Coordinates of C-alpha atoms and ligand atoms in Angstrom, one line a residue:
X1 CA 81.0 67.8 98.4
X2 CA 77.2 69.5 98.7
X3 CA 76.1 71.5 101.4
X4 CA 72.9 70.1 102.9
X5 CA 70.7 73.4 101.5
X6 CA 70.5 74.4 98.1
X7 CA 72.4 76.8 96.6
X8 CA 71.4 80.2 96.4
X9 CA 74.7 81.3 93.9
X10 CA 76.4 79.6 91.5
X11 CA 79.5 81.5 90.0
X12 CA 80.8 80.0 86.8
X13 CA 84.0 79.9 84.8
X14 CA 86.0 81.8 87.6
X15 CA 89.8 81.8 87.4
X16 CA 90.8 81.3 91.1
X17 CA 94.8 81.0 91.9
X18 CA 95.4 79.4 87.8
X19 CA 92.4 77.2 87.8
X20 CA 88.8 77.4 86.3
X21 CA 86.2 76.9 88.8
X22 CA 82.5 76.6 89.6
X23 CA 82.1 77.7 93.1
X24 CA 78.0 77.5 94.4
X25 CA 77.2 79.4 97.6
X26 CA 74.4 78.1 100.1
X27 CA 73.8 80.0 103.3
X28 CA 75.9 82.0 103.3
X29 CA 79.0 79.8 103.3
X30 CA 80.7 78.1 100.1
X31 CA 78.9 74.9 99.6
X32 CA 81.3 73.3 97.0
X33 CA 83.8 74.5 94.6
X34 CA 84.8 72.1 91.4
X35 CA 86.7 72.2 88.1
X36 CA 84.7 74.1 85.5
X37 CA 87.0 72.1 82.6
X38 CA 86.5 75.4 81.0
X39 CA 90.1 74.1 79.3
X40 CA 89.1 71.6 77.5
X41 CA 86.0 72.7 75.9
X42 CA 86.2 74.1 72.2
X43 CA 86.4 78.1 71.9
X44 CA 83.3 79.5 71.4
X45 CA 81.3 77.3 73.9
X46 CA 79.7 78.1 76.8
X47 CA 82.5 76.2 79.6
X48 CA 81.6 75.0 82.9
X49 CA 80.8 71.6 85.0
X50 CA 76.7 72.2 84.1
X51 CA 73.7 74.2 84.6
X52 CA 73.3 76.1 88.1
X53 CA 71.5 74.1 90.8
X54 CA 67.4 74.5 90.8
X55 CA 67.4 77.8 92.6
X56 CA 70.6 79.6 92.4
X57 CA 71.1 82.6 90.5
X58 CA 74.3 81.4 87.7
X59 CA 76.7 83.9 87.2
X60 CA 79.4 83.9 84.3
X61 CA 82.6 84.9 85.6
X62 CA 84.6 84.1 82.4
X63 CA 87.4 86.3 81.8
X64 CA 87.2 87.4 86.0
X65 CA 89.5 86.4 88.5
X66 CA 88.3 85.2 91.8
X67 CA 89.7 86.3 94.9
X68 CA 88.5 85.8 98.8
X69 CA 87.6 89.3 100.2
X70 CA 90.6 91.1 101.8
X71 CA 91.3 92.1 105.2
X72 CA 92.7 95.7 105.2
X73 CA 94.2 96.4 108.8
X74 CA 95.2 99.7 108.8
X75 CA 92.9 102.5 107.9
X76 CA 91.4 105.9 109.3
X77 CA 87.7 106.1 108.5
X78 CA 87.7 109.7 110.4
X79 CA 84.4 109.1 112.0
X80 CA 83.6 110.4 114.6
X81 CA 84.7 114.0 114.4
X82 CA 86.4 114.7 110.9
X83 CA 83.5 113.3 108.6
X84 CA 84.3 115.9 106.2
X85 CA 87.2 113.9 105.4
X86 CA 85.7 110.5 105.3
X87 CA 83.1 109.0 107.5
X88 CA 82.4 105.1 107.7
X89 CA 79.7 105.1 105.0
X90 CA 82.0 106.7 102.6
X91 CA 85.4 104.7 104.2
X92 CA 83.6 101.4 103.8
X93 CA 81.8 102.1 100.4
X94 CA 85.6 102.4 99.1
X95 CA 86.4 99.7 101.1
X96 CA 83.9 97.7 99.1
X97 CA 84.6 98.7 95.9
X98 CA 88.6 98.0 96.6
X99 CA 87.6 94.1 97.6
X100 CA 87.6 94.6 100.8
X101 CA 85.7 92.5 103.5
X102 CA 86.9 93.8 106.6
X103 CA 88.6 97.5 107.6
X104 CA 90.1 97.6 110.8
X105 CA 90.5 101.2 111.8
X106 CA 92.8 103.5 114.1
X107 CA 91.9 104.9 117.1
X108 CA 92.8 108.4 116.3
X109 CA 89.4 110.0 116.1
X110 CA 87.9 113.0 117.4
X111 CA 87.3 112.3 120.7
X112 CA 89.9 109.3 120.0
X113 CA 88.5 105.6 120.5
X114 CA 89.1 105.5 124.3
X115 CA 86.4 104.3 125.5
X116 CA 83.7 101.7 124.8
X117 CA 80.6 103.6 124.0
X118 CA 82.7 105.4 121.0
X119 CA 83.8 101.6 120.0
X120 CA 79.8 99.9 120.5
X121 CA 78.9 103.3 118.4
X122 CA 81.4 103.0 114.9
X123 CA 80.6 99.3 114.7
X124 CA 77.0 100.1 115.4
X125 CA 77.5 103.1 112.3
X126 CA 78.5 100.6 110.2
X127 CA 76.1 98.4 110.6
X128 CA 73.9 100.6 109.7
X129 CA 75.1 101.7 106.5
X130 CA 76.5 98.5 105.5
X131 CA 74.6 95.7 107.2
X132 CA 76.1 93.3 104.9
X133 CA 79.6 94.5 105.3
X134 CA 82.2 95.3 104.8
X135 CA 82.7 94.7 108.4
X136 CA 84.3 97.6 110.5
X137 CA 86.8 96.2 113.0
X138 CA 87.7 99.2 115.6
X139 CA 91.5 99.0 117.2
X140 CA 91.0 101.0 120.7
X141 CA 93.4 102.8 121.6
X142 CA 96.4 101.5 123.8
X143 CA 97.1 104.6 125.9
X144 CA 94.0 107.4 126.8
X145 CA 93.8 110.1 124.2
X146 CA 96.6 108.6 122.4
X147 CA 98.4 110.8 125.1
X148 CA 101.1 108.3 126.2
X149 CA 101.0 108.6 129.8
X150 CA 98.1 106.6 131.1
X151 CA 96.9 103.4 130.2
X152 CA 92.9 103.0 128.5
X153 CA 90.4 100.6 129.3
X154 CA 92.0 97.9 127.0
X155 CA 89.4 95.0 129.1
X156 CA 86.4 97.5 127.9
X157 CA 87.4 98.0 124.8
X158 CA 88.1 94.5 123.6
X159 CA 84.6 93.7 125.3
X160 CA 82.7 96.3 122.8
X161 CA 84.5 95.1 119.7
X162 CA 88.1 96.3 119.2
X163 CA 90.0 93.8 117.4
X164 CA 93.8 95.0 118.5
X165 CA 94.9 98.3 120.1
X166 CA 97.6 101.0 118.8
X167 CA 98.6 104.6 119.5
X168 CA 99.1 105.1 115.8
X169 CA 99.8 108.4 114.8
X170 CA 101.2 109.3 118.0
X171 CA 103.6 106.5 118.9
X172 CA 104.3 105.8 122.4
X173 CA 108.2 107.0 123.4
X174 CA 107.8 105.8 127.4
X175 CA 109.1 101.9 126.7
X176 CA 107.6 101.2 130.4
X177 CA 104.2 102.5 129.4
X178 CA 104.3 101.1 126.1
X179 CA 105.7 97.4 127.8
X180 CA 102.5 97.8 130.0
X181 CA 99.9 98.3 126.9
X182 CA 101.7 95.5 125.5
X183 CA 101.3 93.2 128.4
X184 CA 97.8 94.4 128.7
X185 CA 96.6 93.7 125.6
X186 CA 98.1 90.0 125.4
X187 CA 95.8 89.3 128.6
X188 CA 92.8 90.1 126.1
X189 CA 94.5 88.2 124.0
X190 CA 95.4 91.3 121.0
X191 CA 98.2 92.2 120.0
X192 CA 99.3 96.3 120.2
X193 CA 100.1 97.8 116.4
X194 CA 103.0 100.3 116.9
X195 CA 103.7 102.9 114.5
X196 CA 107.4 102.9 114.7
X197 CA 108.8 106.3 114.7
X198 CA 111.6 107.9 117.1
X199 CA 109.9 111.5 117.8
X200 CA 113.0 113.3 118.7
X201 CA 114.6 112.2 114.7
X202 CA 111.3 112.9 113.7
X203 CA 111.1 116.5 114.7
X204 CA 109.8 119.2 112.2
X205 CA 110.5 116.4 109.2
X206 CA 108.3 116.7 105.9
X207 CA 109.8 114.4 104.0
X208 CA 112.4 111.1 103.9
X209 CA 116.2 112.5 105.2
X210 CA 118.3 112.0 102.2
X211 CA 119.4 113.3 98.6
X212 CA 116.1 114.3 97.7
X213 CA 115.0 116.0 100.9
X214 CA 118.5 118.1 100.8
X215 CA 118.3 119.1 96.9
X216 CA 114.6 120.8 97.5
X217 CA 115.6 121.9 100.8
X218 CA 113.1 120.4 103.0
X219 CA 113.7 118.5 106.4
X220 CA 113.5 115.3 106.5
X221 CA 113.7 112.6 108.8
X222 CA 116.0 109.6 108.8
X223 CA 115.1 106.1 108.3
X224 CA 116.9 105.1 111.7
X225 CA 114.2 107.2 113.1
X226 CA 111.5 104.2 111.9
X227 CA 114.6 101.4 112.4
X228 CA 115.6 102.6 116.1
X229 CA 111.8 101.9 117.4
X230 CA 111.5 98.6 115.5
X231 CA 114.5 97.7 117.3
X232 CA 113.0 98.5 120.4
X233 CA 109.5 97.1 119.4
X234 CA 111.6 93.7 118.5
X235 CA 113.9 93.8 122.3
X236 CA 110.3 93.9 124.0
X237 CA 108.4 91.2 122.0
X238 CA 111.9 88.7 122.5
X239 CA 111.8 90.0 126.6
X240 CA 108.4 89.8 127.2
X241 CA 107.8 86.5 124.9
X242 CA 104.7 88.6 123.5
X243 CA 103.3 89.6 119.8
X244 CA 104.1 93.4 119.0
X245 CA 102.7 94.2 115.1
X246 CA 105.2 96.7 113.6
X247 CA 102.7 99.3 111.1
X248 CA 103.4 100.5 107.9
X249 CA 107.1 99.6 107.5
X250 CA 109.0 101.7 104.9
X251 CA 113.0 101.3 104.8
X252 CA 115.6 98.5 104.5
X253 CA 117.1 99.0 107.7
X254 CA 113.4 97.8 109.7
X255 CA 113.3 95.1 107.3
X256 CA 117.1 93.8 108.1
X257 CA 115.8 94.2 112.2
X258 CA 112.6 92.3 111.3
X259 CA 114.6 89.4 109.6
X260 CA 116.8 89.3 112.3
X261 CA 114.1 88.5 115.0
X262 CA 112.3 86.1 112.8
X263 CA 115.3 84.2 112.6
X264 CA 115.1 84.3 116.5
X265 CA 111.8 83.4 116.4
X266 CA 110.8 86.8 118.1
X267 CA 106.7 86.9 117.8
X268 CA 107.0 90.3 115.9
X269 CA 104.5 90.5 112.6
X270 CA 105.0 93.8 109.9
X271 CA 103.4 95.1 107.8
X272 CA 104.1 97.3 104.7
X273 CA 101.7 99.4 102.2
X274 CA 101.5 99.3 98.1
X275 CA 102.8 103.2 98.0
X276 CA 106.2 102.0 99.8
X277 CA 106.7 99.1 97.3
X278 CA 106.1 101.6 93.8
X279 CA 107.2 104.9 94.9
X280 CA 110.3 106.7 96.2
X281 CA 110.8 110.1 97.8
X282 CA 111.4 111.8 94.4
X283 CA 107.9 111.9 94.2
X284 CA 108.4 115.2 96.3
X285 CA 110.7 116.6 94.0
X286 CA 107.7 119.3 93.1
X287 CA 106.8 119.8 96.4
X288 CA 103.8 117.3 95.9
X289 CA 101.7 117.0 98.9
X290 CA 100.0 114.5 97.9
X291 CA 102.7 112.2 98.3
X292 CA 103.2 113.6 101.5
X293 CA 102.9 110.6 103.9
X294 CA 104.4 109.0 107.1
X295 CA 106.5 107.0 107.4
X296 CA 107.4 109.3 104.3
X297 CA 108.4 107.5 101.0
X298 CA 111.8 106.8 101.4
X299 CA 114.4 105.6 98.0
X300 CA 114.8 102.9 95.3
X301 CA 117.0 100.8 97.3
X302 CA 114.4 101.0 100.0
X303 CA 111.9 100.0 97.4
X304 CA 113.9 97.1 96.5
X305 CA 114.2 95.8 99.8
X306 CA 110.6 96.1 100.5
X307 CA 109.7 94.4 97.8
X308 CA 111.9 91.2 98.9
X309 CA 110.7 91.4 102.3
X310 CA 107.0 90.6 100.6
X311 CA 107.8 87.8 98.7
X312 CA 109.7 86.1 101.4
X313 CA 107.4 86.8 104.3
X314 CA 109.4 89.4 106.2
X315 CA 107.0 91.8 105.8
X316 CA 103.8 89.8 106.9
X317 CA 100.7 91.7 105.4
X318 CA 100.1 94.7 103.2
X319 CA 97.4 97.6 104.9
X320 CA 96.9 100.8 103.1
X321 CA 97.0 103.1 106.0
X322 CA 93.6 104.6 104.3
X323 CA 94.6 108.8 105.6
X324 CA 92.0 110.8 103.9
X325 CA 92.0 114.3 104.2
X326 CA 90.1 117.5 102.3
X327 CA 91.3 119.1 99.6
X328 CA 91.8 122.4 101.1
X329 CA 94.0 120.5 104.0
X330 CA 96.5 119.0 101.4
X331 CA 96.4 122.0 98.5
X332 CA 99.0 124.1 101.2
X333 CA 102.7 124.6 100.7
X334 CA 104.5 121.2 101.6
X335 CA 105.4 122.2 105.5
X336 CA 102.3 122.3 106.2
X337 CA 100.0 119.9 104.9
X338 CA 99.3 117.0 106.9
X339 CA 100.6 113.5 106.1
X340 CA 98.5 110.5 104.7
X341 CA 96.7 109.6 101.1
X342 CA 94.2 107.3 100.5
X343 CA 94.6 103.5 99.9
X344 CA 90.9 101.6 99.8
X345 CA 90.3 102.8 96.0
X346 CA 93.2 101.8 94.6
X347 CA 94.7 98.8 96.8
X348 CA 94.1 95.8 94.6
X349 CA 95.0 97.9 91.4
X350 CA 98.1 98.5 92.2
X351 CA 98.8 95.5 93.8
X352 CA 97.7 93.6 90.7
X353 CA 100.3 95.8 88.7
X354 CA 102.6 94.4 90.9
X355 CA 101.7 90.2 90.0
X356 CA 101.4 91.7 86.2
X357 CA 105.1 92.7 86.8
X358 CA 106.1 89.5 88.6
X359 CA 107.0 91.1 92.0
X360 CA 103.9 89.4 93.4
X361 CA 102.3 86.0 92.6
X362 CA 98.3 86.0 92.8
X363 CA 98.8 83.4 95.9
X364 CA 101.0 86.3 97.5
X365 CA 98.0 88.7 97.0
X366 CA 95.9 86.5 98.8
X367 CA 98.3 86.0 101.6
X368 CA 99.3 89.3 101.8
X369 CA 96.2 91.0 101.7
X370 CA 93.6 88.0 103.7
X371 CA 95.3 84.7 104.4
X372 CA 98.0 86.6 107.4
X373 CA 95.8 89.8 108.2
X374 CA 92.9 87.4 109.5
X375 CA 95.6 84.9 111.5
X376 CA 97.4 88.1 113.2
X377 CA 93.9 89.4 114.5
X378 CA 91.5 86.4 114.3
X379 CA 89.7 87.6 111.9
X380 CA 87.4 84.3 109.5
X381 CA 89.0 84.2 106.0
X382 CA 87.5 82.5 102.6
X383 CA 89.9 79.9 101.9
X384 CA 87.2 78.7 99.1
X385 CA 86.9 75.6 101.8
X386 CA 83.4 74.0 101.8
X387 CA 81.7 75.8 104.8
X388 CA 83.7 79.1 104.6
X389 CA 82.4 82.6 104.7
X390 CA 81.2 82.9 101.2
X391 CA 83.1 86.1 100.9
X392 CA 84.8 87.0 97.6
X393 CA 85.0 89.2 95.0
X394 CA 85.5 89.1 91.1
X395 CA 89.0 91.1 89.4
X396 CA 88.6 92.0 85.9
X397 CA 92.4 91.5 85.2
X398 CA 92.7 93.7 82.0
X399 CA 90.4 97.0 82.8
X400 CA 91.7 100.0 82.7
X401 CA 90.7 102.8 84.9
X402 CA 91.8 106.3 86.0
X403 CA 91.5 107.2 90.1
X404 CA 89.4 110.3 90.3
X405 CA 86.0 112.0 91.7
X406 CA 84.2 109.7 89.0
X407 CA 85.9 106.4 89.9
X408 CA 86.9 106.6 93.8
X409 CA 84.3 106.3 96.3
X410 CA 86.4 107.4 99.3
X411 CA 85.6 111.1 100.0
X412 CA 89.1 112.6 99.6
X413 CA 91.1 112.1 96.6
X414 CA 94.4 112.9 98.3
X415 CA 96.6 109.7 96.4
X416 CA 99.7 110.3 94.2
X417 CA 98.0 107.7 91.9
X418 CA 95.0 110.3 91.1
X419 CA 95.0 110.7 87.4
X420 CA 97.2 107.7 86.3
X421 CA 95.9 104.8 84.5
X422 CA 95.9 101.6 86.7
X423 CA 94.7 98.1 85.5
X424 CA 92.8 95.5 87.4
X425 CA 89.1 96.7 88.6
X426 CA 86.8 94.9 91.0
X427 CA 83.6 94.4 89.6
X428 CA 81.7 92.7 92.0
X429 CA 81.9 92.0 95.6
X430 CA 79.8 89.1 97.7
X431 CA 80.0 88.8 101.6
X432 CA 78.3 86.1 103.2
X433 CA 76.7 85.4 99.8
X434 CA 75.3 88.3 99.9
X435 CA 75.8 90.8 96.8
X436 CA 77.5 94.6 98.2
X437 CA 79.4 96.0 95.0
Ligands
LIG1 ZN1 100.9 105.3 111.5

């Protein structure tokens, strides 16, 4: 198939999902994508279906794996009001360089994103730094200041641009005002992220409850903390027949709750982040703040189960919950340093180690990380279908690379990965045909 304007990129050689292709962009949108037989031509030889249409700038992908531009749905670009952490130049430039498409961001800003002018003026921000993309999707907030007792302007906010609506980072413990936010947001036709977190079990907690926590002598919290509101979350979606999306999941005990209601058919979607699937709470054991995060990292068996709940589709999406903060914020003793590390930067490198292990195939990746994220909030997604966004970006599968100052484009560094060797680096990024990264 040929789109009816010439192309004005033709990509060569790529590896996309085990096969070789040839994939020419024309306005935008993917005008064709073929075999590049790359195979079955001798070593040595240039591969590929033929020379690049009149026009189109060829580029040789060989050795690159292709991969449609990711959705990440969870993130905190800190702007407005804590730009020294991050702001949405900085938030989407690491955004970019991580593969990333579209950010969706939380509603926890300074003033909080209550009201539609804040909305109209972050997507108008981003615009302006990126006018390309990535795209900035902000989620509104579901109650006003992320206070829990009164409703926002959820019709306002989905009119200026916010894609779903969440009081993450403070989670709402009134069910009736949270059943009301829920119900509200379905009539604009979103869907209400909860951070799922009892705040009484959650009290004065640093850390996961458990072995760990006890032997360095820190409170922690309990996972029935997280499990107790996801139960609640799941009672409410079953009652009210409506979609609740449960954020960053991190223990076995959700994910045995989550199964349960999809078995039930329960319109409840979850989602999980790359530092709950590689590391466990012993990554406090020297009072690491850096690894300081909530939901906090939990334990092995956790791990484990997480890890099934991706591959089976229990766990819907990965996000990175993105929680940059300064160095002088996070370089405090561990009670009281605030929780959160950074996720753009390093996303699709450690998810990659995951396929090189086998946890995750390269099709999971893409569902994971684009495929659900943009059915769950109606976001467009490159399925490499003639007439898609031509939105992609190339993996060089084999580099190796160190997260620091030199290599992260975020403006915090707070990530427990700083200063360990990942592999897989995205070396080019196109949205809507159009070159960013
Ligand atoms: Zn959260």
């Amino acid at each position: 198939m040929t789109a009816t304007t010439s192309p004005s990129l033709f990509l060569r050689n790529a590896r996309l999902l085990g096969r070789m292709v040839d994939v020419a962009v024309a306005d935008g949108r993917i005008a064709s994508v073929t075999d590049s037989g790359a195979g079955c031509t001798p070593a040595g030889t240039d591969a590929g279906s033929g020379a690049a249409p009149a026009g189109a700038e060829s580029i040789d992908a060989k050795g690159m794996v292709l991969f449609p531009a990711l959705i990440d749905a969870h993130t905190h670009m800190r702007e407005p009001g804590q730009e020294y952490k991050e702001d949405i130049a900085s938030g989407l430039a690491a955004a970019a360089h991580g593969g990333f498409g579209a950010v969706l961001c939380m509603a926890n800003t300074k003033p909080v994103n209550d009201d539609a002018s804040i909305t109209r003026d972050m997507i108008d921000t981003a615009r302006r730094h990126w006018p390309h993309g990535p795209r900035l999707h902000p989620i509104g907030a579901a109650t006003v200041g992320l206070k829990g007792t009164e409703l926002a302007p959820l019709a306002e906010l989905a009119e200026a641009g916010c894609v779903a609506f969440s009081n993450d980072g403070a989670p709402v413990p009134d069910t009736e005002m949270f059943r009301r936010c829920v119900e509200y947001a379905a009539d604009q036709g979103k869907v209400v992220i909860d951070h799922c977190e009892d705040p009484y079990l959650a009290k004065g907690a640093h850390m996961n409850e458990g072995e760990t926590s006890g032997r360095i002598g820190v409170k922690g919290q309990p996972d029935i903390g997280e499990a107790l509101h996801v139960a609640r979350d799941i009672l409410l979606a079953d009652y009210l027949k409506l979609p609740i999306h449960l954020a960053h999941i991190s223990c076995r005990r959700s994910v045995e709750l989550i199964a349960w209601a999809k078995q039930r058919g329960v319109p409840v979607t979850a989602e999980t982040c790359p530092h709950y699937l590689l590391l466990t709470d012993k990554e406090l054991l020297g009072y690491d703040t850096k690894a300081k995060v909530n939901p906090p990292l939990r334990t092995d068996d956790d791990v484990a189960a997480l890890r099934e709940a991706v591959q089976s589709g229990v766990i819907d999406i990965l996000a990175t919950d993105h929680a940059p903060h300064a160095a002088h914020e996070k370089e405090t003793p561990l009670d009281e340093a605030p929780n959160g590390i950074t996720g753009l930067d390093t996303a699709v490198a450690l998810t990659w180690g995951l396929v090189r292990e086998g946890v995750l195939t390269e099709a999971d990746l893409i569902r994971l990380w684009a495929t659900e994220p943009g059915r769950i909030f109606g976001l467009p997604v490159n399925g490499f279908n003639v007439g898609d966004p031509a939105d992609f970006f190339l993996l060089d599968p084999e580099e190796k690379w160190v997260p620091s100052r030199g290599t992260m484009h975020s403006k915090s560094l707070n990530t427990p990965f700083l200063g360990k060797e990942l592999v897989g680096r995205v070396k080019a990024l196109w949205l809507g045909g159009v070159k960013v990264v």
